[in-house]
Coordinates of C-alpha atoms in Angstrom, one line a residue:
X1 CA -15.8 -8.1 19.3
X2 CA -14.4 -10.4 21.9
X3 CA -11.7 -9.5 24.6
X4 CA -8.6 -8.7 22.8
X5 CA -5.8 -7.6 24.9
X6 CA -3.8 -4.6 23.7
X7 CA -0.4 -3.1 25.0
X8 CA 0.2 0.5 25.0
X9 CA 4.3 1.2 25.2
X10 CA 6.0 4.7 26.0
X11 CA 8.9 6.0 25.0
X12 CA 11.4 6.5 27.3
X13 CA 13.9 9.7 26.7
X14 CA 14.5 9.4 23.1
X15 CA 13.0 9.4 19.8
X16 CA 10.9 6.1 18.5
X17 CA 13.3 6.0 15.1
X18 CA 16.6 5.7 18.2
X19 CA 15.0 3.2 20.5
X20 CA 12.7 0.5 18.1
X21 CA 14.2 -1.8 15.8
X22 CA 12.6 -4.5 13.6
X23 CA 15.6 -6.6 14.4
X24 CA 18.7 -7.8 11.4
X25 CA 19.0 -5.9 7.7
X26 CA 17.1 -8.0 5.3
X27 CA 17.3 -7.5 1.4
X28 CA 14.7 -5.5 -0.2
X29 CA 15.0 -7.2 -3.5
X30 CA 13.7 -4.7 -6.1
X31 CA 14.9 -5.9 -9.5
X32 CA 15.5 -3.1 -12.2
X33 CA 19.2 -4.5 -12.7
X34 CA 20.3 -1.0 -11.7
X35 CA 19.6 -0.5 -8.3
X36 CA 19.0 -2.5 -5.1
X37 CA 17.0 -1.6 -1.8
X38 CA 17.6 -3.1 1.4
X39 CA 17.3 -3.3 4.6
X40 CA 15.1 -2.5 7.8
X41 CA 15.4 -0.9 11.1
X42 CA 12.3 1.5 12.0
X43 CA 11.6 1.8 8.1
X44 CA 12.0 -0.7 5.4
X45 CA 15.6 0.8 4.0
X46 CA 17.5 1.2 1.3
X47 CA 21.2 0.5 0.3
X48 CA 22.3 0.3 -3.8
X49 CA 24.1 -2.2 -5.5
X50 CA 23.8 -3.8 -9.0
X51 CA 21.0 -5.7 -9.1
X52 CA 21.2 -9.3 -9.3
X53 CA 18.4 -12.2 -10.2
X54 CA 16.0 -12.4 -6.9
X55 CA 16.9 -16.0 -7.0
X56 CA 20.2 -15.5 -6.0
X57 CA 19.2 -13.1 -2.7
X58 CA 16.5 -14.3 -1.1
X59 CA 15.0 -12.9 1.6
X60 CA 16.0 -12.8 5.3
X61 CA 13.4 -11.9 7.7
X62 CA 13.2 -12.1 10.9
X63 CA 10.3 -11.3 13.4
X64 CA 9.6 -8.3 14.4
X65 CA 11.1 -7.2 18.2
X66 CA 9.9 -4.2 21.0
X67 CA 13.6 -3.2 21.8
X68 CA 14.5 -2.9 25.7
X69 CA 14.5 0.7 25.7
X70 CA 10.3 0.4 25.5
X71 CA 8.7 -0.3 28.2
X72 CA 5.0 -1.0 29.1
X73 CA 3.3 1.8 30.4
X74 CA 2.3 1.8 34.9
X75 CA -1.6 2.6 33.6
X76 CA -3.7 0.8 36.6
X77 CA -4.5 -1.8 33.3
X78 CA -2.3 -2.4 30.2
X79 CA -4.9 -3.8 28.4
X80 CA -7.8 -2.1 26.3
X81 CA -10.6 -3.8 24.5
X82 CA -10.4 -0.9 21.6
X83 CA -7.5 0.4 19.4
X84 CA -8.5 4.0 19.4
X85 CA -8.3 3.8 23.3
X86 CA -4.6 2.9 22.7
X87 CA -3.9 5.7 20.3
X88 CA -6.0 8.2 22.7
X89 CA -3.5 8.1 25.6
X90 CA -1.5 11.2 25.7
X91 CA 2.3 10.1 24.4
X92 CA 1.2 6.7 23.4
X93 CA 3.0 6.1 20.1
X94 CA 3.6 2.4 19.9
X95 CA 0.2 0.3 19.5
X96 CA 0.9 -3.6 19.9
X97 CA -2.3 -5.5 18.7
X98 CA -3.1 -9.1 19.5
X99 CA -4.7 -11.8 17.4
X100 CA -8.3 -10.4 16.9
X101 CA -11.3 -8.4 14.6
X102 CA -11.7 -4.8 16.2
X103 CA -14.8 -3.8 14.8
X104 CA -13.7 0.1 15.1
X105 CA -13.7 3.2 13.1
X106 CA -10.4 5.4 14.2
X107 CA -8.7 8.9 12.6
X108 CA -5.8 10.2 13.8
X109 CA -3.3 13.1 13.2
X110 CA -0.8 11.7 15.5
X111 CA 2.7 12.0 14.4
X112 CA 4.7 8.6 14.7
X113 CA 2.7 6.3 15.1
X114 CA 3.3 2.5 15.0
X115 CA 1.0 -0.1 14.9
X116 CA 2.0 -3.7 14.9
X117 CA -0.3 -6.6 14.9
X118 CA 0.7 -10.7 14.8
X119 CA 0.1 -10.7 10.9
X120 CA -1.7 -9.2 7.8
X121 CA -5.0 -11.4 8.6
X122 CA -4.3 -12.5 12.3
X123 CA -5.1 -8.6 13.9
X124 CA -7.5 -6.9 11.7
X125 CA -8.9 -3.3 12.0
X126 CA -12.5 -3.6 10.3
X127 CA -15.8 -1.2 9.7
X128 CA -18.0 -1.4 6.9
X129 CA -19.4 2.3 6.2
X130 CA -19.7 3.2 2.4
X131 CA -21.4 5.6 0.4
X132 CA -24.1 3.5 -0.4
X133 CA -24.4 3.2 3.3
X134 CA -24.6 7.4 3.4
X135 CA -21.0 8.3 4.3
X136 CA -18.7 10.3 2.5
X137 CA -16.2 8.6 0.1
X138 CA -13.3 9.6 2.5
X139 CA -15.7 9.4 5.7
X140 CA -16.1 5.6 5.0
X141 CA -12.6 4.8 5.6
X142 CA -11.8 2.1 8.2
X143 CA -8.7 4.1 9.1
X144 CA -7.5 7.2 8.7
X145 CA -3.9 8.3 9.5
X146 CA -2.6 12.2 8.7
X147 CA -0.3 12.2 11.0
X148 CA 3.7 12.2 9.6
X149 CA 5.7 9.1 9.7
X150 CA 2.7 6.5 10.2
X151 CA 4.4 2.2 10.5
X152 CA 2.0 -0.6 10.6
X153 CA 3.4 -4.1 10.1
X154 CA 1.7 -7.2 10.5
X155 CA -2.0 -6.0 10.5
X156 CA -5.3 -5.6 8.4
X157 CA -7.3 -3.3 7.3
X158 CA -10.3 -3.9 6.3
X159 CA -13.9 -2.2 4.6
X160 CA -16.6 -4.9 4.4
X161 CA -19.6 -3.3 3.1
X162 CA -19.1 -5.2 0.2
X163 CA -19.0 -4.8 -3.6
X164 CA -22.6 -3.2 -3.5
X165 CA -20.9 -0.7 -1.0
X166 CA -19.7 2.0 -3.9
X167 CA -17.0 3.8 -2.8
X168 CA -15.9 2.1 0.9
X169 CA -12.5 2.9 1.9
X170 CA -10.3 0.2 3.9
X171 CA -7.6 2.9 4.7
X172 CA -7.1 6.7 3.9
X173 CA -3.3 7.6 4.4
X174 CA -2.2 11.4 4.0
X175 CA 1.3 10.6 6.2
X176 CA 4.5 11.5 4.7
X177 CA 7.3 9.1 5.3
X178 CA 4.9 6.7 5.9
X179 CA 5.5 2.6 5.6
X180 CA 3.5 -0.3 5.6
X181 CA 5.4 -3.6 5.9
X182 CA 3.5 -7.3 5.8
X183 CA -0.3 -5.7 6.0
X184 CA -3.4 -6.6 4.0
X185 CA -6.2 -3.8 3.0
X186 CA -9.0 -5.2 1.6
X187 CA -12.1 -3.7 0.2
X188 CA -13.8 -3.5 -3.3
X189 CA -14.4 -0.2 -4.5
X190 CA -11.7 2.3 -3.5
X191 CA -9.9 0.2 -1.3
X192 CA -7.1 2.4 -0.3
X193 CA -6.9 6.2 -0.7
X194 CA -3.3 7.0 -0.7
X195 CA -4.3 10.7 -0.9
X196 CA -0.7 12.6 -0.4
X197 CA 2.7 13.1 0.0
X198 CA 5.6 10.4 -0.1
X199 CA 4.1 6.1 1.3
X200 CA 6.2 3.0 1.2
X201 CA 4.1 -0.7 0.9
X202 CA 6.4 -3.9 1.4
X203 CA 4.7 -7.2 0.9
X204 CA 1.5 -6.1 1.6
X205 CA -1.9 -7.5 0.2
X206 CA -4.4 -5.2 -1.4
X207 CA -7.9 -6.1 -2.4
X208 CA -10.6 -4.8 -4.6
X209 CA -12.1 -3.7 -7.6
X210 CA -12.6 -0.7 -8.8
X211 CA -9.9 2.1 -8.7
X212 CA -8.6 -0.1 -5.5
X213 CA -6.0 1.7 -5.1
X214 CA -6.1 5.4 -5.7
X215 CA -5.0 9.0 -4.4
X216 CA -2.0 11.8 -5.3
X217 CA 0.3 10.4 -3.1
X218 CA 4.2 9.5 -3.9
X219 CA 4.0 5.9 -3.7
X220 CA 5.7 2.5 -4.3
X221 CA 4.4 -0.5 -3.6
X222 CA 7.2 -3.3 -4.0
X223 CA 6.6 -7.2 -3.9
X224 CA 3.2 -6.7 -2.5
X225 CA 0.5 -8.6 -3.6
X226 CA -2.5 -7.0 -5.8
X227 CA -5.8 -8.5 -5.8
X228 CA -9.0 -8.5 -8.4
X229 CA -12.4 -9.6 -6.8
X230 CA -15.4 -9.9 -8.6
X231 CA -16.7 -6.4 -9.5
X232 CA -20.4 -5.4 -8.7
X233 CA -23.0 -6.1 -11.4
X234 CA -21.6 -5.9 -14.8
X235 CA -18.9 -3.2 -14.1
X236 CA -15.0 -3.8 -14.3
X237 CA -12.1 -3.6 -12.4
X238 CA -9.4 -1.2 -12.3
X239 CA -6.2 -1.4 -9.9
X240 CA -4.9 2.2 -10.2
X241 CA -6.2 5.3 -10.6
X242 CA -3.5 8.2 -9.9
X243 CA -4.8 11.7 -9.1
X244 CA -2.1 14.3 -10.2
X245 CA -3.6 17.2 -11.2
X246 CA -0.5 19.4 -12.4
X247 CA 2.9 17.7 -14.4
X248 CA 5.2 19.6 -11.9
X249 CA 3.9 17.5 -9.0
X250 CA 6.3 14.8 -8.1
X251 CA 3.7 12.4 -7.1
X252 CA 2.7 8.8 -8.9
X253 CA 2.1 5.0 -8.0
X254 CA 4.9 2.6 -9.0
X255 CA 4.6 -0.6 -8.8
X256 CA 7.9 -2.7 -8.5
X257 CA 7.9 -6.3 -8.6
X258 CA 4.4 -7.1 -7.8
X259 CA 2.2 -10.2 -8.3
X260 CA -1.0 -9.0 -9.6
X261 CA -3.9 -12.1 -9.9
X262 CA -7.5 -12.9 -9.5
X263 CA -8.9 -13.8 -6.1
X264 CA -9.4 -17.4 -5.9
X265 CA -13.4 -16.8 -5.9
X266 CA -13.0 -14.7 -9.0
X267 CA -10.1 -16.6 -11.3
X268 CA -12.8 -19.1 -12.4
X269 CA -14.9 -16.2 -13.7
X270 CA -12.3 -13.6 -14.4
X271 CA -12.6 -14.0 -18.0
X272 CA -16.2 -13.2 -18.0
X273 CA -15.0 -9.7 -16.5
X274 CA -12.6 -6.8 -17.9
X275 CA -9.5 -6.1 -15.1
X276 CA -7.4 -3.4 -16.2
X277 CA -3.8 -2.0 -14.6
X278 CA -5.3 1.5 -14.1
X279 CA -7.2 4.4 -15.6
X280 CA -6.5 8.5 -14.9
X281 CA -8.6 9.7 -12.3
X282 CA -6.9 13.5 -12.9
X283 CA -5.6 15.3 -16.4
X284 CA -1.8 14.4 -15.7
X285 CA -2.3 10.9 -13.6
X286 CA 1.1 9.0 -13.5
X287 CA 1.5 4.9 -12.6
X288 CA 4.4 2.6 -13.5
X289 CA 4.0 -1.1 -13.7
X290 CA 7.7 -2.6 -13.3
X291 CA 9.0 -6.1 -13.2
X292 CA 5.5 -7.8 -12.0
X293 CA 3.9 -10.7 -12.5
X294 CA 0.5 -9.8 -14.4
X295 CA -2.6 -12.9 -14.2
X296 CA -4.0 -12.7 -18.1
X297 CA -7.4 -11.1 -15.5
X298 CA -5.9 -8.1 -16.9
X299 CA -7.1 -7.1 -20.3
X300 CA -4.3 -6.9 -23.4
X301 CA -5.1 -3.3 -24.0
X302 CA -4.0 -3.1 -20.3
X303 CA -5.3 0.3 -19.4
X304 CA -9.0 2.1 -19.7
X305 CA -9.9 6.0 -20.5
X306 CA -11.5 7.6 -17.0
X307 CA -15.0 7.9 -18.8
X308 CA -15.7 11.7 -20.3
X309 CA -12.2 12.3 -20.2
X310 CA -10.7 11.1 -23.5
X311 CA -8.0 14.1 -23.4
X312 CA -6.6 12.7 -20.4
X313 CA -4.4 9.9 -22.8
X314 CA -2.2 12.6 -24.4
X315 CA -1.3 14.2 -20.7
X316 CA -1.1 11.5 -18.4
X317 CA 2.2 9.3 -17.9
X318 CA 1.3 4.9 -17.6
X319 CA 4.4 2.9 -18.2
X320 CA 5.7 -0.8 -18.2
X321 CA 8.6 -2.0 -17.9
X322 CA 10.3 -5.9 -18.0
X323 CA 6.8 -8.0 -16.5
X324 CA 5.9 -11.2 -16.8
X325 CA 2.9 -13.7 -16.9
X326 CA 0.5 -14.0 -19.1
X327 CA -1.1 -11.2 -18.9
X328 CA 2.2 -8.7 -19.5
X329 CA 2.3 -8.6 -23.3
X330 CA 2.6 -4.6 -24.5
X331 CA 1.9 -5.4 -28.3
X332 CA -1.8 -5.1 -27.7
X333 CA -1.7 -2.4 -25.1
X334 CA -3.5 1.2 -25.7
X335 CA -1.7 3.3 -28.1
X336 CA -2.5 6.4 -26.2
X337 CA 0.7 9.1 -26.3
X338 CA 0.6 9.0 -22.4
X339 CA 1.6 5.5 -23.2
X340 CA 5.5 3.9 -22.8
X341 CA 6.8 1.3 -22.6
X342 CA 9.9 1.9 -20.6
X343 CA 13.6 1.0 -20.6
X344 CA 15.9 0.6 -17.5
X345 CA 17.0 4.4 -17.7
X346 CA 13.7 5.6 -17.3
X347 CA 12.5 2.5 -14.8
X348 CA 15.1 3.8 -12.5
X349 CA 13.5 7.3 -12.1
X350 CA 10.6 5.2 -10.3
X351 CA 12.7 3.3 -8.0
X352 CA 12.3 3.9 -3.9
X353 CA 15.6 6.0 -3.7
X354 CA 14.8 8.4 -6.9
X355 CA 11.0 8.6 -6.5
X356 CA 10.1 9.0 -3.0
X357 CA 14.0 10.0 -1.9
X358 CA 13.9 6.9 0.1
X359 CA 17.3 6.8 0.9
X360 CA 17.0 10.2 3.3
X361 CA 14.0 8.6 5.2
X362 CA 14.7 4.8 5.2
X363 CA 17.5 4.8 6.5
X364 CA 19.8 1.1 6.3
X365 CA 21.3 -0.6 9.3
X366 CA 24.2 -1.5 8.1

């Protein structure tokens, strides 16, 4: 790794949420013609309206901003070669990471922390331990964050062992209130382990192949970006794979107007490959593909049993509702009773403000 310069900022007499704003509201466009999300100060946010065509609000962004009330911290040196040396510091909560690779392995249980990097492939966090290497599945993770309220925006996460790798995770995430905005994780198998409680993704990127993205967390990923890379040997890819072990649990992954597509290595091949939308990883596993555009990589039965567990398809909960593309066609899809295919008053139950009660914790600036 090269010399990357890194800024540590303190608070200064009140909370981060009270002092750091991402700058003006923009429109979180999620379409289910019953609700609209937008906004962002600390967190993406939420307002409601009736939902209109995305055509007709498109989206306002502007570049993140360190508000005034931050200010750079009197160490002897501001700058750090590492990431985790950042994060170290006693009070450090705000990590600003320049253009760069840091070749680093980092777990924390910090609450609060922010992370923001000068885009999803410009600042990358990388490692490349895996199973196959001799880790543990969760061990292998690039990052891990347990710590409550975790932001990253504009940064990557990365596992590179590989697709011979097994299990290699890019990012394990156990952080309630937790929101990623404009970051890429990329791995193979297991790519991101959204293992609890309630996670937010906004136009993120997220690479792999099998059971890429997987866990028991409350999550909802909306306009990110969901991509299939060539599988290892003659095995196939699988996007989701929930984990929710009991049907009171209010956890499951939705998925809310998404583009899901090959990898420009793998579309010429993709064909030669089964991709499916997900398969349960636990008895009562729950996913929701909403308003997304799905590449025909993914196969027309759609989803795929988890194998031994044939049972699973009468207790577990997949569900589409209004996609598009060529690959979005339901009249071919598994005819499992866990099956549905949705309409707009049950698509609403997986919206950010019903399913992770976004509107309590992403708060608008308007």
């Amino acid at each position: 790794m090269g010399m990357l310069h890194l800024m540590v900022f303190w608070l200064l007499g009140t909370a981060l949420g009270a002092s750091f704003s991402w700058g003006v509201p923009l429109n979180v466009n999620f379409q289910t013609r019953v609700q609209r999300e937008c906004s962002f100060t600390r967190y993406p946010s939420l307002c409601q309206n009736t939902l209109m065509e995305l055509k007709d609000h498109p989206l306002h962004i502007i570049s993140a901003l360190v508000n005034k009330t931050i200010s750079e911290t009197n160490l002897p040196s501001t700058y750090f070669q590492t990431l985790s040396s950042q994060l170290e510091i006693q009070d450090a909560q705000l990590a600003k990471s320049s253009t760069g690779v840091y070749k680093e392995k980092i777990r924390t249980n910090k609450d609060g922390i922010t992370l923001i990097g000068d885009g999803k492939y410009s600042t990358i966090i990388a490692g490349d331990d895996s199973v196959a290497g001799g880790s543990s599945m969760p061990d292998s993770a690039t990052f891990t964050i347990t710590g409550d309220g975790f932001i990253a925006r504009d940064i990557g996460f990365q596992n590179t062992a590989g697709p011979g790798g097994k299990q290699a995770l890019a990012l394990y995430i156990a952080s309630d209130h937790s929101a990623l905005y404009r970051c890429s994780i990329a791995g193979y198998q297991d790519t991101l382990y959204a293992l609890a409680l309630r996670q937010f993704y906004r136009e993120c990127d997220i690479h792999g192949t099998v059971d890429f993205i997987f866990g028991n967390a409350a999550a909802v990923f909306q306009n990110c970006y969901l991509v299939l890379r060539r599988p290892h040997g003659g095995a196939y890819n699988v996007i989701l794979a929930h984990g929710r072990t009991d049907p009171g649990q209010s956890t499951g992954f939705s998925i809310q107007n998404c583009r899901i597509a090959a990898s420009s290595d793998f579309s010429p091949i993709k064909h030669s490959f089964n991709s499916y939308l997900g398969r349960p990883w636990k008895q009562y596993s729950r996913s929701v593909v909403m308003e997304s555009s799905i590449d025909d990589a993914i196969s027309s039965r759609g989803w795929v049993e988890w194998p031994g567990a044939g049972s699973y398809a009468k207790t577990l909960y997949f569900a589409e509702f209004s996609n598009t593309g060529p690959g979005a066609g339901t009249s071919r899809r598994v005819n499992w009773p866990g099956f549905h295919v949705i309409g707009v008053e049950e698509a609403v139950k997986f919206t950010v403000g019903n399913f992770i009660a976004g509107t309590s914790w992403l708060p608008s600036t308007e």
